[in-house]
PDB file of C-alpha atoms in Angstrom:
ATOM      1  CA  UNK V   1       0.000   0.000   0.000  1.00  0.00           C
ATOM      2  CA  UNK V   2       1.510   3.186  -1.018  1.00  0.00           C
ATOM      3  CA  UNK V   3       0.869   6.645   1.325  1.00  0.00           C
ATOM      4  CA  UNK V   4      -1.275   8.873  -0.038  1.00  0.00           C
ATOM      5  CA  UNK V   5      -1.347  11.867   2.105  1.00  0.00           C
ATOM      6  CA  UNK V   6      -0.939  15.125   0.710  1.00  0.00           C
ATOM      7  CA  UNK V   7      -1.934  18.589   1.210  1.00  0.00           C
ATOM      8  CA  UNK V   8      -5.503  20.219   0.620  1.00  0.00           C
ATOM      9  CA  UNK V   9      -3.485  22.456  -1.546  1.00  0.00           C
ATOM     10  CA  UNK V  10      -1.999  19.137  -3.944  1.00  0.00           C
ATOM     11  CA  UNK V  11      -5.320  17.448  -3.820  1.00  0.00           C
ATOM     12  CA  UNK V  12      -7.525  19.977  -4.965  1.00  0.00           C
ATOM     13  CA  UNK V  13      -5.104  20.891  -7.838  1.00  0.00           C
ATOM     14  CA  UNK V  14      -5.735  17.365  -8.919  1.00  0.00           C
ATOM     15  CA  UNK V  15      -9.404  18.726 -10.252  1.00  0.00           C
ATOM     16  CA  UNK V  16      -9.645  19.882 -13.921  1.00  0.00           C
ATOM     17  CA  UNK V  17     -12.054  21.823 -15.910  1.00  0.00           C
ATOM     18  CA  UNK V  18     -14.955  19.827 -17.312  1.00  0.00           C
ATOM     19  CA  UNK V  19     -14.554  17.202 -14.672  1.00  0.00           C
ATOM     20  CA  UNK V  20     -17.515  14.979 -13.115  1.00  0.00           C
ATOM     21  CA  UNK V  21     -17.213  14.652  -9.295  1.00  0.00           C
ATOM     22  CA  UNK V  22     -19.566  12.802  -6.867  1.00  0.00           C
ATOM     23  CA  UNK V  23     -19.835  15.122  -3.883  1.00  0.00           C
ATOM     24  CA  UNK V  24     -20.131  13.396  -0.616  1.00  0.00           C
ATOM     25  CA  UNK V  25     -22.540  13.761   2.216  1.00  0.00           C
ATOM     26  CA  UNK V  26     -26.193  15.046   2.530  1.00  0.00           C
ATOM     27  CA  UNK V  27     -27.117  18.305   3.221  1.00  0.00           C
ATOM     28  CA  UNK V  28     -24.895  20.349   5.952  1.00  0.00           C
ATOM     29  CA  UNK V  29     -23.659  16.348   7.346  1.00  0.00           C
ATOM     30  CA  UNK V  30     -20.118  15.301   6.716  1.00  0.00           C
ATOM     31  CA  UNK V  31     -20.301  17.579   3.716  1.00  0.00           C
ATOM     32  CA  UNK V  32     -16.894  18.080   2.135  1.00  0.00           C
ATOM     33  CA  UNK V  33     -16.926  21.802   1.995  1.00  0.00           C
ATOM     34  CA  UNK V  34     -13.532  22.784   3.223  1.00  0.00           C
ATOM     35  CA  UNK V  35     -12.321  21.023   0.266  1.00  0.00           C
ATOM     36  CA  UNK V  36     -14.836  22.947  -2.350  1.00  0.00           C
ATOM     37  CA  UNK V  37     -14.289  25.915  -0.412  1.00  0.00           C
ATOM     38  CA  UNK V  38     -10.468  25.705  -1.451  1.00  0.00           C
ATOM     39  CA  UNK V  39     -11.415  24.761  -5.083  1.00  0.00           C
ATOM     40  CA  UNK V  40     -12.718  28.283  -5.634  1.00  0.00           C
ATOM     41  CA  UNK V  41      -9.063  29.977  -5.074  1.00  0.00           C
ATOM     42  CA  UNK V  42      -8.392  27.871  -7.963  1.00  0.00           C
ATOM     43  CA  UNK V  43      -9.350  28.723 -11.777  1.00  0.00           C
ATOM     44  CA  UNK V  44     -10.657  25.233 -12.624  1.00  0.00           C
ATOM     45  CA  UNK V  45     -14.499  25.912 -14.365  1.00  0.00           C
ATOM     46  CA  UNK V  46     -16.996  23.399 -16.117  1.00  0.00           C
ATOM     47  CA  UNK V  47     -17.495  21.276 -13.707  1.00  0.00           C
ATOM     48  CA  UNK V  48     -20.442  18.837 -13.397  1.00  0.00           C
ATOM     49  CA  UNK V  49     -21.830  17.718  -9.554  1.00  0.00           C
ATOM     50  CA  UNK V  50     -23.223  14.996  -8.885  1.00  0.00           C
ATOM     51  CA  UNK V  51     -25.266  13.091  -5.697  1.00  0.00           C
ATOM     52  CA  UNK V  52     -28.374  11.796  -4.809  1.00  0.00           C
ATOM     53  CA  UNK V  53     -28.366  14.144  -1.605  1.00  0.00           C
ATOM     54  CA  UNK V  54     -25.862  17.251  -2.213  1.00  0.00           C
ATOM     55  CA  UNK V  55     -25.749  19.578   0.181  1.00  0.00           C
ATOM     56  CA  UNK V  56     -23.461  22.548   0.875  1.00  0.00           C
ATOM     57  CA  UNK V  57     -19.903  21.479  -0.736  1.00  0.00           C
ATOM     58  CA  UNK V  58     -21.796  21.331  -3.901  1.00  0.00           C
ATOM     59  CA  UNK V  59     -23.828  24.550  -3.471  1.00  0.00           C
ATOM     60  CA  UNK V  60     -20.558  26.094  -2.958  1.00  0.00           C
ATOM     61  CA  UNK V  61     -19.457  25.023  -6.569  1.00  0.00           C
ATOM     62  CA  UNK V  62     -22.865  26.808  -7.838  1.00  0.00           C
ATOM     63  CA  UNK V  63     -22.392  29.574  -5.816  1.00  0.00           C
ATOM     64  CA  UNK V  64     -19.278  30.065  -7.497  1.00  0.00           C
ATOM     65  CA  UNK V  65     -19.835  29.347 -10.768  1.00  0.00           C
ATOM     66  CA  UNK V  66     -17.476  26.693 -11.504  1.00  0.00           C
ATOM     67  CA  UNK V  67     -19.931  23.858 -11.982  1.00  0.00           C
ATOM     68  CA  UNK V  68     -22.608  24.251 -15.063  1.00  0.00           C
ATOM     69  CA  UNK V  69     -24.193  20.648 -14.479  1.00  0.00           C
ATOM     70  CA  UNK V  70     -25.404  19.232 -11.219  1.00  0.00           C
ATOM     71  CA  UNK V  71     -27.216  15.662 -11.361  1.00  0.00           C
ATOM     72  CA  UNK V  72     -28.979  16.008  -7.987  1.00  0.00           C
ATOM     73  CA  UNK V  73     -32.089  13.962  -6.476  1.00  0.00           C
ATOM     74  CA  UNK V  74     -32.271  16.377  -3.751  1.00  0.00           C
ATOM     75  CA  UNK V  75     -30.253  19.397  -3.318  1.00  0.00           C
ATOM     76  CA  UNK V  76     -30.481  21.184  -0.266  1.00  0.00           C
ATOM     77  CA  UNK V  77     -29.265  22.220   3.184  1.00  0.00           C
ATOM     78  CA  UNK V  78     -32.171  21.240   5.079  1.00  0.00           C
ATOM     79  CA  UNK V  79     -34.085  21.973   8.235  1.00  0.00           C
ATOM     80  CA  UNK V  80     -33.182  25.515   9.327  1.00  0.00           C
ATOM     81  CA  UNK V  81     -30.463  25.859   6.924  1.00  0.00           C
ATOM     82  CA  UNK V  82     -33.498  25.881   4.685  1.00  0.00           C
ATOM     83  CA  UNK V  83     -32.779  25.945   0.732  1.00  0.00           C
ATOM     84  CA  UNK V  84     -29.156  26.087  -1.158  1.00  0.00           C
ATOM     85  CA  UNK V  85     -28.593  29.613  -1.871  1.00  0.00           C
ATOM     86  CA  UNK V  86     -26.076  28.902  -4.684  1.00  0.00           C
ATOM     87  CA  UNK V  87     -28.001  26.581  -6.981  1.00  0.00           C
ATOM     88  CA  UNK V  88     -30.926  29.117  -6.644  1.00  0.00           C
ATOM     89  CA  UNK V  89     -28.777  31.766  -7.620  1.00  0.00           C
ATOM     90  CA  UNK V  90     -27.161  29.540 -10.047  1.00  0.00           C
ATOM     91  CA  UNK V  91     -29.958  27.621 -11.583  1.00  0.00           C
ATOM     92  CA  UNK V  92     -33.657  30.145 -11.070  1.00  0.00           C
ATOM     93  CA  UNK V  93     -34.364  33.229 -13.667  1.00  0.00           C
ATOM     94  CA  UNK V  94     -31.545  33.475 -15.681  1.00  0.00           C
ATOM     95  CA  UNK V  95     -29.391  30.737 -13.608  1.00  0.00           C
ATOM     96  CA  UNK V  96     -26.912  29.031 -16.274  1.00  0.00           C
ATOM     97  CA  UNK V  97     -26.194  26.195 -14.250  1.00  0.00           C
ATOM     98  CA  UNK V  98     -27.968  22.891 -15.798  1.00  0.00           C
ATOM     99  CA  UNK V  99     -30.193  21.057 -13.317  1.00  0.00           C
ATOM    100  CA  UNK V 100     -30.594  17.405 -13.998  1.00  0.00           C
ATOM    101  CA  UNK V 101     -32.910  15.805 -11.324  1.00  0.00           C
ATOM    102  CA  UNK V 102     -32.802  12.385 -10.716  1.00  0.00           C
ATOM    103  CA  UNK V 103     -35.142  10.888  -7.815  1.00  0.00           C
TER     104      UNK V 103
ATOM    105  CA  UNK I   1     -29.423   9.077  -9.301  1.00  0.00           C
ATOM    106  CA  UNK I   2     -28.710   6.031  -7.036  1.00  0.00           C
ATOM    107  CA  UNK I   3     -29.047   3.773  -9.819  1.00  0.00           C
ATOM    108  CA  UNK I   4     -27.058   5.543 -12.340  1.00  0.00           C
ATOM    109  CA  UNK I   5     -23.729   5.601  -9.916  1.00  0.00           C
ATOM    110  CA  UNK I   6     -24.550   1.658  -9.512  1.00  0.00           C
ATOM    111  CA  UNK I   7     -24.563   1.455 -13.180  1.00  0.00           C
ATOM    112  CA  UNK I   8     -21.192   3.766 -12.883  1.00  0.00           C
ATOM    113  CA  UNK I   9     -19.820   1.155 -10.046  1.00  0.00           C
ATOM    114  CA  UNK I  10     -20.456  -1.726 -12.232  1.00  0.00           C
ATOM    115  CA  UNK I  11     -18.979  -0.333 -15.153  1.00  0.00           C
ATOM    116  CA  UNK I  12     -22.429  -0.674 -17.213  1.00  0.00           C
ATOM    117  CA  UNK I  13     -23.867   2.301 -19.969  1.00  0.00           C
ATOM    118  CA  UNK I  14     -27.524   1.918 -18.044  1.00  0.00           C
ATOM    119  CA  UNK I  15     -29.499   0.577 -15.521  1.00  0.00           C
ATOM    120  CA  UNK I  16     -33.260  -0.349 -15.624  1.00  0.00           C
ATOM    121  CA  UNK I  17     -34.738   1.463 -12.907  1.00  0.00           C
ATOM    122  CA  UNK I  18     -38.190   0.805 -10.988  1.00  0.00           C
ATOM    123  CA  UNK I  19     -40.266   3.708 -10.030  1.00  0.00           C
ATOM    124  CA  UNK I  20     -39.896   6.215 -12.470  1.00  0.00           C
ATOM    125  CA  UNK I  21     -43.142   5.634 -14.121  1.00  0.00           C
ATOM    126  CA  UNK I  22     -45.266   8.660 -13.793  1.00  0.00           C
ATOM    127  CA  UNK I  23     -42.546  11.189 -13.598  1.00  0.00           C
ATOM    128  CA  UNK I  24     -42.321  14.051 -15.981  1.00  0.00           C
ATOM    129  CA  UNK I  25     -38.432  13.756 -15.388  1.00  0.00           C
ATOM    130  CA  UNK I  26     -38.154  10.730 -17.456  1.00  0.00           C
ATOM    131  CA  UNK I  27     -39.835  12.859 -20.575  1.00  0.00           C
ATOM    132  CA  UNK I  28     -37.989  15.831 -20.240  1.00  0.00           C
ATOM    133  CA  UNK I  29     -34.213  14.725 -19.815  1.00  0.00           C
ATOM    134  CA  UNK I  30     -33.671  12.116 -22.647  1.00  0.00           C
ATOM    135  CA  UNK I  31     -30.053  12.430 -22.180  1.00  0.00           C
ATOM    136  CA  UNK I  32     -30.941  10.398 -18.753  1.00  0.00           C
ATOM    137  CA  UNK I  33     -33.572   8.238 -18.957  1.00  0.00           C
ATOM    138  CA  UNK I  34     -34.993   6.298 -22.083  1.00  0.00           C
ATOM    139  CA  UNK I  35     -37.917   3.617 -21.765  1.00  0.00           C
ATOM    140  CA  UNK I  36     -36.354   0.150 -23.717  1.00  0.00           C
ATOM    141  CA  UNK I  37     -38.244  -2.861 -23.768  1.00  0.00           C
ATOM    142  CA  UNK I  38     -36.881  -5.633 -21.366  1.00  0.00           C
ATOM    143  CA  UNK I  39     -35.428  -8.914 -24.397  1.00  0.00           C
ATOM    144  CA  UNK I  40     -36.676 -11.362 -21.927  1.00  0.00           C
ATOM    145  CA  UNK I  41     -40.753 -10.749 -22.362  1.00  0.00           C
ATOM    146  CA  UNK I  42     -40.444  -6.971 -24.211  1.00  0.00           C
ATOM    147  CA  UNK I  43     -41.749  -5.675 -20.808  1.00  0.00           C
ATOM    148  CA  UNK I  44     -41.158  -1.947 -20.916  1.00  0.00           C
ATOM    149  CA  UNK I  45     -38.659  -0.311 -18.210  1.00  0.00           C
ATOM    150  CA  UNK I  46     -37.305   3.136 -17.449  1.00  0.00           C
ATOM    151  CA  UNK I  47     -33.243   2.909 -17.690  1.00  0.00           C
ATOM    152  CA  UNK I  48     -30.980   5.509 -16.489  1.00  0.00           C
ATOM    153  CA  UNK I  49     -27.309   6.376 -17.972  1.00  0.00           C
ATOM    154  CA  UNK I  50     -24.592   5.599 -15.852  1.00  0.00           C
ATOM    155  CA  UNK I  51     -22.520   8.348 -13.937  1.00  0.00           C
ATOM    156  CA  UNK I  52     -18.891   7.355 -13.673  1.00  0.00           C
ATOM    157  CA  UNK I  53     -17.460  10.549 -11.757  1.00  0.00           C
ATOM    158  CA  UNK I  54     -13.661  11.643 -12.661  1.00  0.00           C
ATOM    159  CA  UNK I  55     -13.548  11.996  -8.700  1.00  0.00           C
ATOM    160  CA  UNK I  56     -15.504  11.496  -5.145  1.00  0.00           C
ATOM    161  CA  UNK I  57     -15.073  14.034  -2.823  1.00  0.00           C
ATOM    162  CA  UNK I  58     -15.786  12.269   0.428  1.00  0.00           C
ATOM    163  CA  UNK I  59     -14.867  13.908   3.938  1.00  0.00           C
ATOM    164  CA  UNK I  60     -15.123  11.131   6.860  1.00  0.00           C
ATOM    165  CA  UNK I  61     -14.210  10.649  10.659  1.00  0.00           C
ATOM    166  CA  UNK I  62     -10.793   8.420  10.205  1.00  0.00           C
ATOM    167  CA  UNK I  63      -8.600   7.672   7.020  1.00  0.00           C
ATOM    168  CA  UNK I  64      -5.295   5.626   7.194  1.00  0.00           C
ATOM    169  CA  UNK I  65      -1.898   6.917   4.961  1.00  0.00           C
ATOM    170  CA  UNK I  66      -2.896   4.591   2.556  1.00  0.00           C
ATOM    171  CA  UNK I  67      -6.677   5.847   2.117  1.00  0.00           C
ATOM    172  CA  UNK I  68      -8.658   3.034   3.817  1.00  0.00           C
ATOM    173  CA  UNK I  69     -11.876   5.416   5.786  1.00  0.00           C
ATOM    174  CA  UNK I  70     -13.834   4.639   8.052  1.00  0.00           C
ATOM    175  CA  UNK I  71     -17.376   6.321   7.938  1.00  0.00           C
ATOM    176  CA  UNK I  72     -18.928   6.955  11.784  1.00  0.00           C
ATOM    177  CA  UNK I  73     -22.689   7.448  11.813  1.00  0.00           C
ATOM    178  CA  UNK I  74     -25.022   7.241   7.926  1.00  0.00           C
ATOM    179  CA  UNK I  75     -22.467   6.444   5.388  1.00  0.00           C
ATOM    180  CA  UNK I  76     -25.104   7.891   2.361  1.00  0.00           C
ATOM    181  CA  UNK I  77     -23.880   7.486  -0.784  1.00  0.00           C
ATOM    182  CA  UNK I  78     -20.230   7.964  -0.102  1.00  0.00           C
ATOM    183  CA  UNK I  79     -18.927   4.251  -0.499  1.00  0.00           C
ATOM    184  CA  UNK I  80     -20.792   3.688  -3.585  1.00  0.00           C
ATOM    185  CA  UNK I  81     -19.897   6.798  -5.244  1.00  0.00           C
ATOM    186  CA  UNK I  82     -15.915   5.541  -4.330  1.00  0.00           C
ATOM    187  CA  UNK I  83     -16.783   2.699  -6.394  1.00  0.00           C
ATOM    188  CA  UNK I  84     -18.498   4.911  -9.277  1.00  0.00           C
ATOM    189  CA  UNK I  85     -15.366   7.007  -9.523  1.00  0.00           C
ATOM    190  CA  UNK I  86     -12.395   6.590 -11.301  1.00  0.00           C
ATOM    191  CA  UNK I  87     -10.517   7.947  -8.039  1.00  0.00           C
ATOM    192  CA  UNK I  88     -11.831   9.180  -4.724  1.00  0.00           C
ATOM    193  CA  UNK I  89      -9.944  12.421  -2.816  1.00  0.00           C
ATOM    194  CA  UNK I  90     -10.641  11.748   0.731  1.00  0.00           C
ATOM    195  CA  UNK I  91     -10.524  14.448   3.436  1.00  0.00           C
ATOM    196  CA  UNK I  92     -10.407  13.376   6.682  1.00  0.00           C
ATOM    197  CA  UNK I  93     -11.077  14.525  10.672  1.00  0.00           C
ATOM    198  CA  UNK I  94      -7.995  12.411  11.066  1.00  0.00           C
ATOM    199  CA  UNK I  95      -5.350  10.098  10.369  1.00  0.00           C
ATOM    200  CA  UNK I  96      -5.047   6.495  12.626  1.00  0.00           C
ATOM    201  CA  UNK I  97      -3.275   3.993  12.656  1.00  0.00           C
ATOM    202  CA  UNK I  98      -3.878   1.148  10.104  1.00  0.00           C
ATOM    203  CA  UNK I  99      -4.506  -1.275  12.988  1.00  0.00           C
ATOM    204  CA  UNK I 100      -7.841   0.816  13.360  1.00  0.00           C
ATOM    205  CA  UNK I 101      -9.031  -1.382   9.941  1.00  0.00           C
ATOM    206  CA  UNK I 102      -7.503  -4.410  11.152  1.00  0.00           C
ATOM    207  CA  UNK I 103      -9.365  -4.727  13.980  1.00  0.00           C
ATOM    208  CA  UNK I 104     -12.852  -4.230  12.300  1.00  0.00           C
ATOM    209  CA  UNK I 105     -12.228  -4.757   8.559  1.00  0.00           C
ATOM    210  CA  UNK I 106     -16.029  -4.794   8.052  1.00  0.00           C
ATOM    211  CA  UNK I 107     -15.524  -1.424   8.978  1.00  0.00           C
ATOM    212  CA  UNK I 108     -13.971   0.189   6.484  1.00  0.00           C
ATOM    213  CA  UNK I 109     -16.352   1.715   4.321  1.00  0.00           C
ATOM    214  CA  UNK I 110     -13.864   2.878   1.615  1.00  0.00           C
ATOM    215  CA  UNK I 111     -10.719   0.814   0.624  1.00  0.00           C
ATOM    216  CA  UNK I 112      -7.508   1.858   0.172  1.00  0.00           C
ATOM    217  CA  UNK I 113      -7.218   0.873  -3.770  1.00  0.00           C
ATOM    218  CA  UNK I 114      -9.888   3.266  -4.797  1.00  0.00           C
ATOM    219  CA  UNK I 115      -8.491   6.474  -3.006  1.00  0.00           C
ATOM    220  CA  UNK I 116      -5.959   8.542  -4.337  1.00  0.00           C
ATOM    221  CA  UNK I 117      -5.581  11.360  -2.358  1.00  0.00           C
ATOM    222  CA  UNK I 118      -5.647  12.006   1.373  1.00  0.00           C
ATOM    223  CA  UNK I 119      -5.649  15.178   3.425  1.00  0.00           C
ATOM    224  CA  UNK I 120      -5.629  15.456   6.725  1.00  0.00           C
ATOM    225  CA  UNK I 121      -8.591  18.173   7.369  1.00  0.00           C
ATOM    226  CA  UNK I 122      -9.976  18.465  11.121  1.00  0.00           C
ATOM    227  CA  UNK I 123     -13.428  20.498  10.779  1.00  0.00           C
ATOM    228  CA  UNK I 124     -13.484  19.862   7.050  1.00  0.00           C
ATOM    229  CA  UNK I 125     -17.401  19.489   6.962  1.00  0.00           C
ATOM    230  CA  UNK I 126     -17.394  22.754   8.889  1.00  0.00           C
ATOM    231  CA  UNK I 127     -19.656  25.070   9.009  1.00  0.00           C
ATOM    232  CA  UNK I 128     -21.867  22.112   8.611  1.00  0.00           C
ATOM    233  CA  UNK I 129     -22.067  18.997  10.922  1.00  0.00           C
ATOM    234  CA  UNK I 130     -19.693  15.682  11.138  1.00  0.00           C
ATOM    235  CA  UNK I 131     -21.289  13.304  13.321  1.00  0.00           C
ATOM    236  CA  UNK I 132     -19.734  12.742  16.586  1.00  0.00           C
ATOM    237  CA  UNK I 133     -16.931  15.486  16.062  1.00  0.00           C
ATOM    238  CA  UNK I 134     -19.481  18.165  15.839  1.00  0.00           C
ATOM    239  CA  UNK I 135     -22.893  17.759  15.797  1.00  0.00           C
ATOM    240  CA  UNK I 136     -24.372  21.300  15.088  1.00  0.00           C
ATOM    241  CA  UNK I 137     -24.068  23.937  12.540  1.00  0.00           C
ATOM    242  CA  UNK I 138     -22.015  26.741  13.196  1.00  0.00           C
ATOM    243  CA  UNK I 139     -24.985  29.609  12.263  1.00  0.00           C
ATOM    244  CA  UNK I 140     -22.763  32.142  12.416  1.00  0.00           C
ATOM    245  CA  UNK I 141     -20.779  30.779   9.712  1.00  0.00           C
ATOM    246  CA  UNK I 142     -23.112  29.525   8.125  1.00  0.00           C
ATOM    247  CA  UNK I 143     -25.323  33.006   7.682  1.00  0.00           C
ATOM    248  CA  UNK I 144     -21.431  34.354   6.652  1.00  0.00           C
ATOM    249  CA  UNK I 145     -22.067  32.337   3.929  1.00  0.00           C
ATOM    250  CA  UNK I 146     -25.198  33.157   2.410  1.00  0.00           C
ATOM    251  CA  UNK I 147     -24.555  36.297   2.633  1.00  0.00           C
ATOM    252  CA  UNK I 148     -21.473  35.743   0.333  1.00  0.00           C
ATOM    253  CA  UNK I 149     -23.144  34.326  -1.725  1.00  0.00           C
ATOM    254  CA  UNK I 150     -25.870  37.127  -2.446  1.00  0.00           C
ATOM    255  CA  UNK I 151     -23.031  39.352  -2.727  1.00  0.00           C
ATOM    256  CA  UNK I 152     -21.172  37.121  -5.216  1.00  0.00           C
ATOM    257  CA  UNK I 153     -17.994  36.999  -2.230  1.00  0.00           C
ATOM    258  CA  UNK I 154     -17.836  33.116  -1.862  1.00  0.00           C
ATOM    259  CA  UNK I 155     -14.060  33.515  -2.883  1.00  0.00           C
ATOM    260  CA  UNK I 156     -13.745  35.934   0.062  1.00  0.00           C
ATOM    261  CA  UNK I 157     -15.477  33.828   2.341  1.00  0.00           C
ATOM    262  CA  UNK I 158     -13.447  30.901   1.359  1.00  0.00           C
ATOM    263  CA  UNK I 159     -10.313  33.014   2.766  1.00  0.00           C
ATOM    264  CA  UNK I 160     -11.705  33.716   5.941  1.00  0.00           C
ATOM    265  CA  UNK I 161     -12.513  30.070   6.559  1.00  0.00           C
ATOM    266  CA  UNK I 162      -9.580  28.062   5.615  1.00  0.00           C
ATOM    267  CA  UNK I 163      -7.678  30.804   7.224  1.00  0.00           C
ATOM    268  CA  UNK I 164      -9.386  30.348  10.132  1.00  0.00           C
ATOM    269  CA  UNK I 165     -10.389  34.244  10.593  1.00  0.00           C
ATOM    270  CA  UNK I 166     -14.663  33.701  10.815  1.00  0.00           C
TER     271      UNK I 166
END
């Protein structure tokens, strides 16, 4: 078994434009959104989300506009955290991001 | 969406899927779901294309160097969409000791050979909750955040929380 630990800094420059990633977690639980959080210092754009549950560490990749597809069968924060304010922004009105909704 | 990262874990183009009859989704998003009949009796079914992520971004309780996890608490779809992926970057509350998958091998929810990367990243669910590390939002945070993102700052508020100044 080889050691794979490297910095948050390596590992998110491992993500490339156009890119699908499956976003783990559900809602605001054991959502991985120090990790999307440091993906918007980076340029990388294009990128498609997708989970049956996604909660915040994908709405942070809508809220920055760096994702233009998210598969979703729910997307939300849930209970008071109430709806995800970056795939309304994102995705309502004029919203470019692509919703696909799955169940 | 289930079914189409099973489809992506079993390296299949579709999946038949039960359920779906009814739903306008299947009509309006082609590119996901098409009706086929079944070549055993021609029995129609609902099939939905396979996601095979380029990455899963999973944060969980306990990792090892190598990238076996263990998930504490509902797993979700984490461990399947490991198996969807090509790779899976792992972020983790913290690093043990491999003897912590020894013991309980049934316990390890992702194996080594499908992980990648691993970062060592104490609060990395924060502001939201990783069950039994923390177990509540952090509102303040959290209302940081929407605010950013009305005001189109997320960037900003991404400095101020991996720098630790919110």
């Amino acid at each position: 078994m080889k050691n794979k630990m490297m910095s948050l800094l390596q590992a998110t420059d491992l993500i490339k434009d156009n890119m699908l990633l499956a976003i783990g977690g559900n809602a605001m639980h054991r959502t991985p959104s120090l990790f999307t959080l440091a993906l918007t210092r980076k340029p990388v754009k294009n990128l498609k989300l997708c989970g049956a549950a996604p909660g915040l560490a994908t709405d942070i990749l809508l809220a920055s506009q760096q994702a233009d597809t998210s598969y979703f069968g729910f997307s939300g924060l849930e209970n008071e955290a109430g709806l995800s304010p970056g795939m309304r922004k994102g995705m309502e009105g004029e919203g470019k991001i692509r919703a696909i909704e799955g169940s | 969406m289930i079914h189409a990262l099973r489809a992506g874990a079993y390296g299949i183009p579709f999946m038949p899927v039960g359920g779906m009859w009814g739903s306008d989704l299947v009509g309006i998003r082609p590119e996901f779901y098409q009706i086929m009949k079944s070549p055993f009796d021609g029995a129609e079914v609902v099939c939905v294309k396979a996601l095979a992520p380029d990455y899963a971004i999973v944060h969980v309780q306990e990792a090892d160097i190598y990238g076996n996890c263990r998930i504490l608490g509902p797993s979700y779809q984490d461990a399947l969409m490991a198996r969807a992926a090509k790779k899976t970057i792992v972020t983790a509350e913290r690093i043990v000791g491999s003897y912590r998958m020894q013991e309980e091998p049934k316990l390890t929810a992702i194996p080594h050979f499908l992980v990648q990367a691993v970062v060592e990243l104490p609060g990395g669910a924060k502001p939201g909750i990783c069950y039994p590390e923390y177990q509540g939002v952090e509102w303040d945070k959290h209302k940081a955040y929407q605010k950013a993102v009305k005001a189109d700052e997320v960037q900003k508020f991404a400095d101020m929380m991996l720098e630790g100044r919110l």
